[in-house]
mmCIF file of C-alpha atoms and ligand atoms in Angstrom:
data_model
loop_
_atom_site.group_PDB
_atom_site.id
_atom_site.type_symbol
_atom_site.label_atom_id
_atom_site.label_comp_id
_atom_site.label_asym_id
_atom_site.label_seq_id
_atom_site.Cartn_x
_atom_site.Cartn_y
_atom_site.Cartn_z
ATOM 1 C CA MET G 1 -5.840 21.540 -1.764
ATOM 2 C CA LEU G 2 -3.986 19.951 1.061
ATOM 3 C CA LYS G 3 -5.675 20.425 4.318
ATOM 4 C CA ILE G 4 -3.283 22.045 7.024
ATOM 5 C CA ASP G 5 -4.764 22.912 10.238
ATOM 6 C CA ASP G 6 -1.653 24.796 11.525
ATOM 7 C CA TYR G 7 0.038 26.424 8.561
ATOM 8 C CA ALA G 8 2.814 28.211 10.633
ATOM 9 C CA ALA G 9 3.906 25.015 12.354
ATOM 10 C CA PHE G 10 3.816 23.167 9.115
ATOM 11 C CA CYS G 11 6.198 25.830 7.423
ATOM 12 C CA ARG G 12 8.874 25.264 10.369
ATOM 13 C CA VAL G 13 9.189 21.669 9.627
ATOM 14 C CA ALA G 14 12.369 20.751 7.561
ATOM 15 C CA THR G 15 11.642 19.393 4.134
ATOM 16 C CA PRO G 16 11.258 17.070 2.505
ATOM 17 C CA PHE G 17 8.935 14.974 4.863
ATOM 18 C CA TYR G 18 5.956 12.605 4.710
ATOM 19 C CA TYR G 19 3.119 14.415 6.134
ATOM 20 C CA TYR G 20 0.192 12.146 7.439
ATOM 21 C CA ASP G 21 -3.308 13.469 7.870
ATOM 22 C CA ILE G 22 -4.253 11.705 11.160
ATOM 23 C CA ASP G 23 -7.775 12.874 11.151
ATOM 24 C CA LEU G 24 -8.546 11.554 7.626
ATOM 25 C CA PHE G 25 -6.473 8.156 8.499
ATOM 26 C CA THR G 26 -8.529 7.617 11.596
ATOM 27 C CA ARG G 27 -11.717 8.155 9.602
ATOM 28 C CA THR G 28 -10.410 5.751 7.069
ATOM 29 C CA ALA G 29 -9.494 3.123 9.571
ATOM 30 C CA ASP G 30 -12.784 3.639 11.445
ATOM 31 C CA LEU G 31 -14.663 3.040 8.164
ATOM 32 C CA VAL G 32 -13.020 -0.125 7.417
ATOM 33 C CA ALA G 33 -13.073 -1.622 10.827
ATOM 34 C CA GLY G 34 -16.963 -0.896 10.831
ATOM 35 C CA LEU G 35 -17.632 -2.379 7.645
ATOM 36 C CA SER G 36 -15.684 -5.403 8.877
ATOM 37 C CA GLU G 37 -17.806 -5.738 11.922
ATOM 38 C CA ARG G 38 -21.251 -5.388 9.993
ATOM 39 C CA THR G 39 -20.129 -7.919 7.255
ATOM 40 C CA GLY G 40 -18.129 -10.362 9.107
ATOM 41 C CA ILE G 41 -15.236 -9.849 6.427
ATOM 42 C CA GLN G 42 -12.017 -9.849 8.221
ATOM 43 C CA VAL G 43 -9.391 -7.163 7.271
ATOM 44 C CA HIS G 44 -5.515 -7.739 7.272
ATOM 45 C CA TYR G 45 -3.744 -4.599 6.423
ATOM 46 C CA SER G 46 -1.121 -5.071 3.894
ATOM 47 C CA LEU G 47 1.728 -3.455 5.766
ATOM 48 C CA LYS G 48 4.063 -3.445 2.708
ATOM 49 C CA ALA G 49 2.104 -0.202 1.744
ATOM 50 C CA ASN G 50 3.361 1.765 4.651
ATOM 51 C CA SER G 51 5.172 0.447 7.620
ATOM 52 C CA ASP G 52 4.788 3.690 9.725
ATOM 53 C CA HIS G 53 4.728 2.738 13.429
ATOM 54 C CA ARG G 54 1.943 5.281 14.340
ATOM 55 C CA LEU G 55 -0.332 4.225 11.564
ATOM 56 C CA ASN G 56 -0.211 0.700 12.120
ATOM 57 C CA ASP G 57 -0.761 1.253 15.775
ATOM 58 C CA ILE G 58 -3.945 3.044 14.675
ATOM 59 C CA LEU G 59 -5.088 -0.098 12.732
ATOM 60 C CA SER G 60 -4.180 -2.652 15.141
ATOM 61 C CA ALA G 61 -6.145 -0.929 17.709
ATOM 62 C CA ARG G 62 -9.185 -1.481 15.775
ATOM 63 C CA GLY G 63 -9.013 -5.098 15.615
ATOM 64 C CA ILE G 64 -7.392 -5.202 11.992
ATOM 65 C CA GLY G 65 -5.030 -7.991 11.326
ATOM 66 C CA ALA G 66 -1.910 -7.902 9.069
ATOM 67 C CA ASP G 67 -0.674 -9.124 5.832
ATOM 68 C CA CYS G 68 3.238 -9.673 5.728
ATOM 69 C CA VAL G 69 5.782 -10.479 3.148
ATOM 70 C CA SER G 70 8.944 -10.781 5.144
ATOM 71 C CA GLY G 71 10.057 -12.039 8.564
ATOM 72 C CA ASP G 72 11.124 -8.603 9.746
ATOM 73 C CA GLU G 73 7.319 -7.142 8.795
ATOM 74 C CA ILE G 74 5.944 -9.913 10.901
ATOM 75 C CA GLU G 75 8.009 -8.991 13.911
ATOM 76 C CA PHE G 76 7.219 -5.353 13.213
ATOM 77 C CA ALA G 77 3.499 -6.183 12.971
ATOM 78 C CA VAL G 78 3.676 -7.915 16.437
ATOM 79 C CA GLY G 79 5.603 -4.802 17.825
ATOM 80 C CA CYS G 80 2.698 -2.713 16.658
ATOM 81 C CA GLY G 81 -0.074 -4.770 18.583
ATOM 82 C CA TYR G 82 -1.403 -7.000 15.823
ATOM 83 C CA ASP G 83 -2.809 -10.180 17.177
ATOM 84 C CA PRO G 84 -0.407 -12.862 15.729
ATOM 85 C CA LYS G 85 -3.223 -15.128 14.993
ATOM 86 C CA LYS G 86 -4.437 -12.227 12.508
ATOM 87 C CA ILE G 87 -1.039 -12.149 10.829
ATOM 88 C CA PHE G 88 -0.757 -13.824 7.422
ATOM 89 C CA PHE G 89 2.535 -14.485 5.696
ATOM 90 C CA ALA G 90 2.566 -14.150 1.978
ATOM 91 C CA GLY G 91 5.283 -13.956 -0.621
ATOM 92 C CA VAL G 92 6.885 -16.000 -3.451
ATOM 93 C CA GLY G 93 10.237 -16.409 -1.872
ATOM 94 C CA LYS G 94 10.215 -17.103 1.892
ATOM 95 C CA THR G 95 13.411 -18.113 3.568
ATOM 96 C CA ASP G 96 13.993 -20.755 6.198
ATOM 97 C CA LYS G 97 14.778 -18.055 8.661
ATOM 98 C CA GLU G 98 11.559 -16.171 7.799
ATOM 99 C CA ILE G 99 9.496 -19.456 8.043
ATOM 100 C CA CYS G 100 10.923 -20.216 11.464
ATOM 101 C CA GLN G 101 10.366 -16.527 12.797
ATOM 102 C CA ALA G 102 6.604 -16.939 11.559
ATOM 103 C CA PHE G 103 6.430 -20.342 13.500
ATOM 104 C CA GLN G 104 7.977 -18.334 16.417
ATOM 105 C CA VAL G 105 5.468 -15.547 16.252
ATOM 106 C CA GLY G 106 2.522 -18.082 15.897
ATOM 107 C CA ILE G 107 1.196 -16.539 12.737
ATOM 108 C CA GLY G 108 -2.453 -17.220 11.500
ATOM 109 C CA ALA G 109 -1.601 -18.567 8.265
ATOM 110 C CA PHE G 110 1.449 -19.144 5.821
ATOM 111 C CA VAL G 111 0.054 -18.223 2.286
ATOM 112 C CA VAL G 112 1.922 -20.756 0.286
ATOM 113 C CA GLU G 113 2.630 -19.670 -3.295
ATOM 114 C CA SER G 114 4.209 -22.909 -5.102
ATOM 115 C CA LEU G 115 4.061 -26.563 -4.836
ATOM 116 C CA GLU G 116 7.950 -26.503 -3.928
ATOM 117 C CA GLU G 117 6.955 -24.084 -0.999
ATOM 118 C CA ILE G 118 4.409 -26.560 0.333
ATOM 119 C CA GLU G 119 6.930 -28.983 0.649
ATOM 120 C CA ILE G 120 9.521 -26.715 2.374
ATOM 121 C CA VAL G 121 6.955 -25.254 4.849
ATOM 122 C CA GLY G 122 5.717 -28.728 5.657
ATOM 123 C CA ASP G 123 9.427 -30.104 6.213
ATOM 124 C CA ILE G 124 10.321 -27.164 8.389
ATOM 125 C CA ALA G 125 7.132 -27.596 10.623
ATOM 126 C CA ARG G 126 8.103 -31.160 10.814
ATOM 127 C CA ARG G 127 11.525 -30.382 12.054
ATOM 128 C CA LEU G 128 10.123 -27.751 14.737
ATOM 129 C CA GLY G 129 7.540 -30.233 15.693
ATOM 130 C CA ARG G 130 4.826 -28.057 14.723
ATOM 131 C CA LYS G 131 1.760 -27.851 12.350
ATOM 132 C CA ALA G 132 1.916 -25.150 9.642
ATOM 133 C CA PRO G 133 -1.651 -23.416 8.997
ATOM 134 C CA VAL G 134 -1.551 -23.112 5.086
ATOM 135 C CA SER G 135 -3.639 -21.139 2.683
ATOM 136 C CA LEU G 136 -2.921 -21.772 -1.038
ATOM 137 C CA ARG G 137 -2.475 -18.784 -3.156
ATOM 138 C CA ILE G 138 -4.318 -19.319 -6.336
ATOM 139 C CA ASN G 139 -3.590 -17.683 -9.518
ATOM 140 C CA PRO G 140 -6.902 -17.169 -10.869
ATOM 141 C CA ASN G 141 -5.848 -15.919 -14.279
ATOM 142 C CA ILE G 142 -8.103 -12.738 -14.132
ATOM 143 C CA ASP G 143 -7.013 -9.463 -15.618
ATOM 144 C CA PRO G 144 -7.864 -6.594 -13.199
ATOM 145 C CA HIS G 145 -7.391 -3.936 -15.810
ATOM 146 C CA THR G 146 -4.609 -2.071 -14.142
ATOM 147 C CA HIS G 147 -1.126 -1.333 -14.668
ATOM 148 C CA HIS G 148 0.961 -4.450 -15.830
ATOM 149 C CA TYR G 149 3.367 -3.834 -13.073
ATOM 150 C CA ILE G 150 0.834 -4.366 -10.516
ATOM 151 C CA THR G 151 -1.103 -7.128 -12.073
ATOM 152 C CA THR G 152 -0.607 -10.260 -10.231
ATOM 153 C CA GLY G 153 -3.387 -12.925 -10.929
ATOM 154 C CA LEU G 154 -2.381 -13.826 -14.651
ATOM 155 C CA TYR G 155 -0.757 -17.138 -15.739
ATOM 156 C CA GLU G 156 2.448 -14.917 -16.689
ATOM 157 C CA ASP G 157 2.771 -13.486 -13.355
ATOM 158 C CA LYS G 158 5.234 -15.209 -10.799
ATOM 159 C CA PHE G 159 2.698 -15.315 -8.053
ATOM 160 C CA GLY G 160 0.282 -18.110 -6.828
ATOM 161 C CA ILE G 161 -0.558 -21.835 -7.837
ATOM 162 C CA SER G 162 -2.369 -21.983 -11.380
ATOM 163 C CA ASP G 163 -5.298 -24.439 -11.846
ATOM 164 C CA ARG G 164 -2.874 -26.956 -13.733
ATOM 165 C CA SER G 165 -1.559 -27.708 -10.349
ATOM 166 C CA PHE G 166 -4.646 -27.781 -8.117
ATOM 167 C CA ASP G 167 -4.827 -31.584 -7.912
ATOM 168 C CA GLU G 168 -1.259 -31.953 -7.048
ATOM 169 C CA ALA G 169 -1.552 -29.211 -4.321
ATOM 170 C CA VAL G 170 -4.471 -30.645 -2.713
ATOM 171 C CA ALA G 171 -2.818 -34.105 -2.749
ATOM 172 C CA MET G 172 0.433 -32.647 -0.980
ATOM 173 C CA VAL G 173 -1.390 -30.684 1.749
ATOM 174 C CA LEU G 174 -3.825 -33.261 2.610
ATOM 175 C CA GLY G 175 -1.166 -35.994 2.594
ATOM 176 C CA ASN G 176 1.423 -34.061 5.006
ATOM 177 C CA PRO G 177 0.520 -34.458 8.881
ATOM 178 C CA TYR G 178 2.498 -31.245 9.596
ATOM 179 C CA ILE G 179 0.182 -29.131 7.504
ATOM 180 C CA ASP G 180 -3.383 -27.765 8.632
ATOM 181 C CA VAL G 181 -5.391 -26.499 5.713
ATOM 182 C CA PHE G 182 -6.355 -22.795 6.313
ATOM 183 C CA GLY G 183 -7.890 -22.164 3.041
ATOM 184 C CA LEU G 184 -7.395 -20.293 -0.301
ATOM 185 C CA GLN G 185 -5.972 -16.841 -0.991
ATOM 186 C CA PHE G 186 -6.395 -14.696 -4.170
ATOM 187 C CA HIS G 187 -4.871 -11.425 -5.133
ATOM 188 C CA ILE G 188 -5.349 -10.187 -8.546
ATOM 189 C CA GLY G 189 -3.680 -6.933 -8.715
ATOM 190 C CA SER G 190 -3.497 -3.301 -7.114
ATOM 191 C CA GLN G 191 -5.109 -0.047 -8.066
ATOM 192 C CA ILE G 192 -8.322 -1.561 -9.240
ATOM 193 C CA MET G 193 -11.020 1.187 -10.156
ATOM 194 C CA GLU G 194 -13.650 -0.875 -11.861
ATOM 195 C CA VAL G 195 -14.355 -2.189 -8.393
ATOM 196 C CA ALA G 196 -17.937 -3.595 -8.909
ATOM 197 C CA ASP G 197 -17.322 -5.316 -12.279
ATOM 198 C CA VAL G 198 -13.710 -6.758 -11.497
ATOM 199 C CA VAL G 199 -14.504 -7.997 -8.001
ATOM 200 C CA LYS G 200 -17.893 -9.609 -9.028
ATOM 201 C CA LEU G 201 -15.803 -11.503 -11.712
ATOM 202 C CA GLU G 202 -13.192 -12.379 -9.201
ATOM 203 C CA CYS G 203 -15.967 -13.617 -6.721
ATOM 204 C CA GLU G 204 -17.519 -15.822 -9.747
ATOM 205 C CA LYS G 205 -14.092 -17.250 -10.374
ATOM 206 C CA VAL G 206 -13.352 -17.756 -6.796
ATOM 207 C CA ASN G 207 -16.720 -19.537 -6.204
ATOM 208 C CA ASP G 208 -15.977 -22.180 -8.873
ATOM 209 C CA ILE G 209 -12.314 -22.627 -7.685
ATOM 210 C CA VAL G 210 -13.538 -23.109 -3.839
ATOM 211 C CA ALA G 211 -16.032 -25.738 -5.215
ATOM 212 C CA ARG G 212 -13.275 -27.470 -7.062
ATOM 213 C CA PHE G 213 -11.065 -27.636 -4.211
ATOM 214 C CA GLU G 214 -14.156 -28.966 -1.973
ATOM 215 C CA ALA G 215 -14.827 -31.690 -4.448
ATOM 216 C CA ALA G 216 -11.357 -32.881 -4.450
ATOM 217 C CA GLY G 217 -11.609 -33.327 -0.568
ATOM 218 C CA MET G 218 -9.953 -30.074 0.876
ATOM 219 C CA GLU G 219 -12.284 -28.430 3.117
ATOM 220 C CA VAL G 220 -11.994 -24.512 2.511
ATOM 221 C CA LYS G 221 -12.575 -22.851 5.859
ATOM 222 C CA ASN G 222 -11.138 -19.476 4.982
ATOM 223 C CA ILE G 223 -11.405 -17.355 1.597
ATOM 224 C CA ASP G 224 -8.937 -14.611 1.452
ATOM 225 C CA LEU G 225 -9.640 -12.130 -1.734
ATOM 226 C CA GLY G 226 -6.380 -10.136 -1.315
ATOM 227 C CA GLY G 227 -6.257 -6.543 -1.591
ATOM 228 C CA GLY G 228 -6.362 -4.392 -4.695
ATOM 229 C CA LEU G 229 -8.897 -1.480 -4.194
ATOM 230 C CA GLY G 230 -7.846 1.404 -6.165
ATOM 231 C CA VAL G 231 -7.799 5.312 -5.055
ATOM 232 C CA ASP G 232 -8.324 8.495 -6.854
ATOM 233 C CA TYR G 233 -4.952 9.905 -7.645
ATOM 234 C CA ASP G 234 -6.538 12.532 -9.919
ATOM 235 C CA GLU G 235 -8.715 14.243 -7.044
ATOM 236 C CA PRO G 236 -7.687 13.135 -3.790
ATOM 237 C CA ASP G 237 -10.000 15.728 -2.236
ATOM 238 C CA ASP G 238 -13.066 14.705 -4.093
ATOM 239 C CA ASN G 239 -12.634 11.211 -3.010
ATOM 240 C CA PRO G 240 -10.493 10.789 0.047
ATOM 241 C CA LEU G 241 -12.245 7.663 1.237
ATOM 242 C CA PRO G 242 -11.770 4.762 -1.358
ATOM 243 C CA ASP G 243 -14.882 2.737 -2.266
ATOM 244 C CA PHE G 244 -14.852 0.319 0.573
ATOM 245 C CA GLU G 245 -18.399 0.214 0.861
ATOM 246 C CA VAL G 246 -18.878 -1.108 -2.779
ATOM 247 C CA TRP G 247 -15.845 -3.243 -2.381
ATOM 248 C CA PHE G 248 -17.503 -5.009 0.791
ATOM 249 C CA LYS G 249 -20.738 -5.154 -0.744
ATOM 250 C CA THR G 250 -19.787 -6.731 -3.784
ATOM 251 C CA ILE G 251 -18.142 -9.388 -2.071
ATOM 252 C CA ALA G 252 -20.916 -9.982 0.247
ATOM 253 C CA ASP G 253 -23.309 -10.193 -2.865
ATOM 254 C CA ASN G 254 -21.332 -12.300 -4.981
ATOM 255 C CA LEU G 255 -19.157 -14.617 -2.944
ATOM 256 C CA LYS G 256 -21.010 -17.795 -2.022
ATOM 257 C CA ARG G 257 -19.978 -18.548 1.669
ATOM 258 C CA ARG G 258 -21.312 -21.049 4.221
ATOM 259 C CA PRO G 259 -21.744 -19.782 7.827
ATOM 260 C CA ASP G 260 -18.773 -21.859 8.828
ATOM 261 C CA GLN G 261 -16.528 -20.010 6.223
ATOM 262 C CA THR G 262 -14.694 -16.833 6.920
ATOM 263 C CA VAL G 263 -13.902 -14.153 4.245
ATOM 264 C CA HIS G 264 -10.662 -12.125 4.497
ATOM 265 C CA VAL G 265 -9.237 -9.057 2.581
ATOM 266 C CA GLU G 266 -6.026 -7.565 2.483
ATOM 267 C CA PRO G 267 -6.308 -3.787 1.636
ATOM 268 C CA GLY G 268 -2.898 -1.863 1.649
ATOM 269 C CA ARG G 269 -2.945 1.152 -0.778
ATOM 270 C CA SER G 270 -6.718 1.947 -0.121
ATOM 271 C CA LEU G 271 -6.032 2.290 3.846
ATOM 272 C CA VAL G 272 -3.258 4.734 3.530
ATOM 273 C CA ALA G 273 -2.629 6.348 0.095
ATOM 274 C CA GLN G 274 -4.832 9.384 0.510
ATOM 275 C CA SER G 275 -3.893 10.298 4.121
ATOM 276 C CA GLY G 276 0.033 10.866 3.002
ATOM 277 C CA SER G 277 1.524 13.496 1.156
ATOM 278 C CA LEU G 278 5.242 13.968 0.321
ATOM 279 C CA ILE G 279 6.121 17.679 1.079
ATOM 280 C CA THR G 280 9.079 19.513 -0.571
ATOM 281 C CA GLU G 281 10.482 22.832 -1.132
ATOM 282 C CA VAL G 282 11.288 24.610 -4.163
ATOM 283 C CA LEU G 283 15.054 24.986 -4.696
ATOM 284 C CA TYR G 284 15.159 26.795 -7.987
ATOM 285 C CA VAL G 285 12.728 27.728 -10.919
ATOM 286 C CA LYS G 286 14.888 27.074 -13.808
ATOM 287 C CA LYS G 287 13.973 28.175 -17.364
ATOM 288 C CA GLY G 288 15.285 25.614 -19.690
ATOM 289 C CA GLU G 289 15.169 26.080 -23.693
ATOM 290 C CA ASN G 290 11.631 24.608 -24.083
ATOM 291 C CA ARG G 291 10.459 23.976 -20.505
ATOM 292 C CA ARG G 292 10.272 25.605 -17.147
ATOM 293 C CA PHE G 293 11.532 23.242 -14.458
ATOM 294 C CA LEU G 294 10.590 23.333 -10.941
ATOM 295 C CA MET G 295 13.486 21.778 -8.956
ATOM 296 C CA VAL G 296 12.372 20.518 -5.613
ATOM 297 C CA ASP G 297 14.336 19.076 -2.629
ATOM 298 C CA ALA G 298 12.569 15.690 -2.717
ATOM 299 C CA GLY G 299 13.684 13.178 -5.169
ATOM 300 C CA MET G 300 12.898 9.683 -6.711
ATOM 301 C CA ASN G 301 14.707 8.286 -3.689
ATOM 302 C CA ASP G 302 12.028 9.728 -1.521
ATOM 303 C CA LEU G 303 8.937 8.725 -3.905
ATOM 304 C CA ILE G 304 9.807 6.283 -6.694
ATOM 305 C CA ARG G 305 6.458 5.673 -8.147
ATOM 306 C CA PRO G 306 6.468 8.111 -10.819
ATOM 307 C CA ALA G 307 9.981 6.807 -12.176
ATOM 308 C CA LEU G 308 8.999 3.217 -11.465
ATOM 309 C CA TYR G 309 5.454 2.861 -12.686
ATOM 310 C CA GLY G 310 5.034 6.248 -14.580
ATOM 311 C CA ALA G 311 2.554 6.916 -11.711
ATOM 312 C CA TYR G 312 0.524 10.219 -11.528
ATOM 313 C CA HIS G 313 0.375 12.037 -8.301
ATOM 314 C CA LYS G 314 -1.360 15.588 -7.952
ATOM 315 C CA ILE G 315 1.091 18.359 -7.189
ATOM 316 C CA GLU G 316 -0.038 21.507 -5.511
ATOM 317 C CA ASN G 317 1.872 24.579 -4.589
ATOM 318 C CA VAL G 318 0.758 24.910 -0.819
ATOM 319 C CA THR G 319 2.434 28.081 -0.098
ATOM 320 C CA ALA G 320 0.759 29.883 -3.024
ATOM 321 C CA PHE G 321 -2.626 28.730 -1.756
ATOM 322 C CA TYR G 322 -2.205 29.625 1.988
ATOM 323 C CA GLU G 323 -0.401 32.643 1.579
ATOM 324 C CA ASP G 324 -1.697 34.355 -1.488
ATOM 325 C CA GLY G 325 -4.965 32.521 -2.080
ATOM 326 C CA PRO G 326 -6.049 33.004 -5.800
ATOM 327 C CA LYS G 327 -3.608 36.022 -6.532
ATOM 328 C CA ARG G 328 -0.811 34.121 -8.076
ATOM 329 C CA GLU G 329 -1.299 33.077 -11.943
ATOM 330 C CA ASN G 330 -0.832 29.572 -13.071
ATOM 331 C CA ARG G 331 2.371 28.371 -15.022
ATOM 332 C CA VAL G 332 3.292 25.116 -16.570
ATOM 333 C CA TYR G 333 6.236 23.393 -14.956
ATOM 334 C CA ASP G 334 8.136 19.994 -15.046
ATOM 335 C CA VAL G 335 8.329 19.190 -11.338
ATOM 336 C CA VAL G 336 11.768 17.553 -10.904
ATOM 337 C CA GLY G 337 14.206 16.308 -7.950
ATOM 338 C CA PRO G 338 17.883 16.719 -7.390
ATOM 339 C CA VAL G 339 18.824 12.987 -8.024
ATOM 340 C CA CYS G 340 21.262 12.407 -10.838
ATOM 341 C CA GLU G 341 18.887 10.540 -13.260
ATOM 342 C CA SER G 342 16.468 11.889 -15.729
ATOM 343 C CA ALA G 343 13.783 9.704 -14.396
ATOM 344 C CA ASP G 344 13.855 11.786 -11.374
ATOM 345 C CA CYS G 345 10.524 13.804 -12.292
ATOM 346 C CA PHE G 346 7.389 13.854 -10.225
ATOM 347 C CA GLY G 347 5.265 15.300 -13.198
ATOM 348 C CA LYS G 348 5.663 16.717 -16.581
ATOM 349 C CA GLU G 349 3.924 19.844 -17.708
ATOM 350 C CA ARG G 350 1.960 20.459 -14.563
ATOM 351 C CA VAL G 351 -0.223 23.576 -14.118
ATOM 352 C CA LEU G 352 0.698 25.090 -10.705
ATOM 353 C CA ALA G 353 0.439 28.421 -9.381
ATOM 354 C CA LYS G 354 3.422 30.521 -10.351
ATOM 355 C CA SER G 355 6.310 29.158 -7.963
ATOM 356 C CA ARG G 356 9.241 30.677 -6.142
ATOM 357 C CA ARG G 357 12.080 29.387 -4.510
ATOM 358 C CA GLY G 358 11.203 28.467 -0.748
ATOM 359 C CA ASP G 359 7.549 27.557 -1.793
ATOM 360 C CA ARG G 360 6.101 24.403 -0.278
ATOM 361 C CA ILE G 361 4.987 21.830 -2.630
ATOM 362 C CA ALA G 362 2.621 18.999 -1.881
ATOM 363 C CA ILE G 363 3.037 15.831 -3.875
ATOM 364 C CA ARG G 364 -0.603 14.070 -3.012
ATOM 365 C CA SER G 365 -1.816 10.486 -2.442
ATOM 366 C CA ALA G 366 1.745 9.429 -1.495
ATOM 367 C CA GLY G 367 0.866 7.389 1.558
ATOM 368 C CA ALA G 368 1.139 3.962 -0.010
ATOM 369 C CA TYR G 369 4.104 2.552 -1.510
ATOM 370 C CA GLY G 370 5.780 5.761 -0.923
ATOM 371 C CA GLN G 371 7.815 6.201 2.330
ATOM 372 C CA VAL G 372 8.369 2.390 2.270
ATOM 373 C CA MET G 373 10.138 2.368 -1.112
ATOM 374 C CA ALA G 374 12.320 5.234 -0.277
ATOM 375 C CA SER G 375 16.137 4.746 -0.482
ATOM 376 C CA HIS G 376 19.527 6.265 0.492
ATOM 377 C CA TYR G 377 20.285 6.837 -3.334
ATOM 378 C CA ASN G 378 22.791 9.485 -4.032
ATOM 379 C CA MET G 379 23.356 9.200 -0.093
ATOM 380 C CA ARG G 380 20.382 11.155 0.618
ATOM 381 C CA PRO G 381 18.716 11.201 3.971
ATOM 382 C CA LEU G 382 15.259 9.436 4.472
ATOM 383 C CA ALA G 383 12.111 11.757 4.602
ATOM 384 C CA PRO G 384 10.821 11.352 7.974
ATOM 385 C CA SER G 385 7.039 10.966 9.019
ATOM 386 C CA VAL G 386 5.294 14.130 10.414
ATOM 387 C CA TYR G 387 1.607 13.846 11.753
ATOM 388 C CA SER G 388 -0.929 16.434 11.323
ATOM 389 C CA ASP G 389 -1.546 16.759 15.016
ATOM 390 C CA ARG G 390 2.178 16.517 15.877
ATOM 391 C CA LEU G 391 3.820 19.271 14.109
ATOM 392 C CA ALA G 392 5.534 20.545 16.932
ATOM 393 C CA GLU G 393 7.432 17.347 17.567
ATOM 394 C CA ALA G 394 8.665 17.320 13.769
ATOM 395 C CA PRO G 395 12.241 18.170 12.906
ATOM 396 C CA ARG G 396 12.611 21.850 12.408
ATOM 397 C CA LYS G 397 13.911 23.562 9.407
ATOM 398 C CA LYS G 398 17.289 25.142 10.299
ATOM 399 C CA ASP G 399 18.509 28.508 9.770
ATOM 400 C CA TYR G 400 22.034 28.333 8.614
ATOM 401 C CA PHE G 401 22.620 32.000 8.373
ATOM 402 C CA ILE G 402 21.996 32.997 11.905
ATOM 403 C CA GLY G 403 24.256 36.221 12.796
ATOM 404 C CA GLU G 404 24.797 37.000 9.279
HETATM 405 C C1 LIG U 501 -1.110 -10.853 -1.518
HETATM 406 C C2 LIG U 501 -1.192 -9.260 -1.482
HETATM 407 N N1 LIG U 501 -2.278 -8.984 -0.747
HETATM 408 C C3 LIG U 501 -2.541 -7.570 -0.553
HETATM 409 C C4 LIG U 501 -1.875 -6.679 -1.408
HETATM 410 C C5 LIG U 501 -2.062 -5.188 -1.125
HETATM 411 O O1 LIG U 501 -2.581 -4.744 -2.277
HETATM 412 P P1 LIG U 501 -3.312 -3.338 -2.374
HETATM 413 O O2 LIG U 501 -2.216 -2.255 -1.810
HETATM 414 O O3 LIG U 501 -3.378 -3.023 -3.843
HETATM 415 O O4 LIG U 501 -4.417 -3.228 -1.657
HETATM 416 C C6 LIG U 501 -0.712 -7.195 -2.184
HETATM 417 C C7 LIG U 501 -0.145 -6.122 -2.972
HETATM 418 O O5 LIG U 501 0.894 -6.369 -3.598
HETATM 419 C C8 LIG U 501 -0.515 -8.498 -2.468
HETATM 420 O O6 LIG U 501 0.370 -8.870 -2.987
#
């Protein structure tokens, strides 16, 4: 069950909102920063997963860098205190404006995804009288055994440069006086659960590819293995901290690196998912012909992952647990939102404590790719961030019937 230290204050907050457990988040950040220091593997948080300012301040204060995919993410990262030299800029469709923004900030590396982009980044560097630090994103053609929507390292994916173009890429970067070779970057997909096996395979493939580039005359000073570490969506309380130790150890044991080479990783989901929950209130318990619906006040505009990927999130009745303990029996519900789409469903046939209007429901493990993907669809307002240690500052639930 979701941990709530001050339940009374929690109940005064207007729903829906994203609830961030700051204690868990800080422990996660400390764990990763500690592992980074011990292993020398540099961490760049992939801030597309969650761009909450406070969470990013906590990460940057621990010396963690940032992996960005837009000009505005780069500027936001700087505002959160990330060292510009530890900011990488990836993405298959960088605009001229964004490339210029990145030069202005003085980022650590452009992660370049195609031969066409090498030419453009080099050309903009020439016009600005600068040198572009360039990492080549490689498509290693590895299946990470995850959802096809979040697989990124196969030939059929739009990301990265495949082995058929390696020689041309080397010739282009070495032949351009406005490009400084930074290294190679890999990212094979997200929500990888078979970490030891998949990352070992990734490292073996990376070892071969690095050797191939160096044999072609391109010195690989930096090896970036991307993100992808998965989290336990089924039982977030059993595994609140993802398997960072196994991830770092598998890399340390399997990646061949010389002392003059630096290794980088770009975790997104694993740093933030378990610390965030979407909190919503039951509006109606509707008895359909064949199903019982729990209509809640959060919708797919607040959390689109179930509709977009069929993603599973654990759903809990917080009120029943904190107010009635084990007294309420269980019922089976489809938990649905108010948006005018049949896909606006957080979970079908979920077993929950018997629920009533006004009960608070937690949709767990929603800290990654949740709030950042929210929209105003149906002209609905955005759910704000609420922090476990600052509940008193959160927007208050209104009483619309005062004086009634
Ligand atoms: C290049 C790159 N790095 C890192 C990440 C973060 O991945 P994850 O959130 O799975 O750790 C992504 C996700 O799409 C990515 O494309």
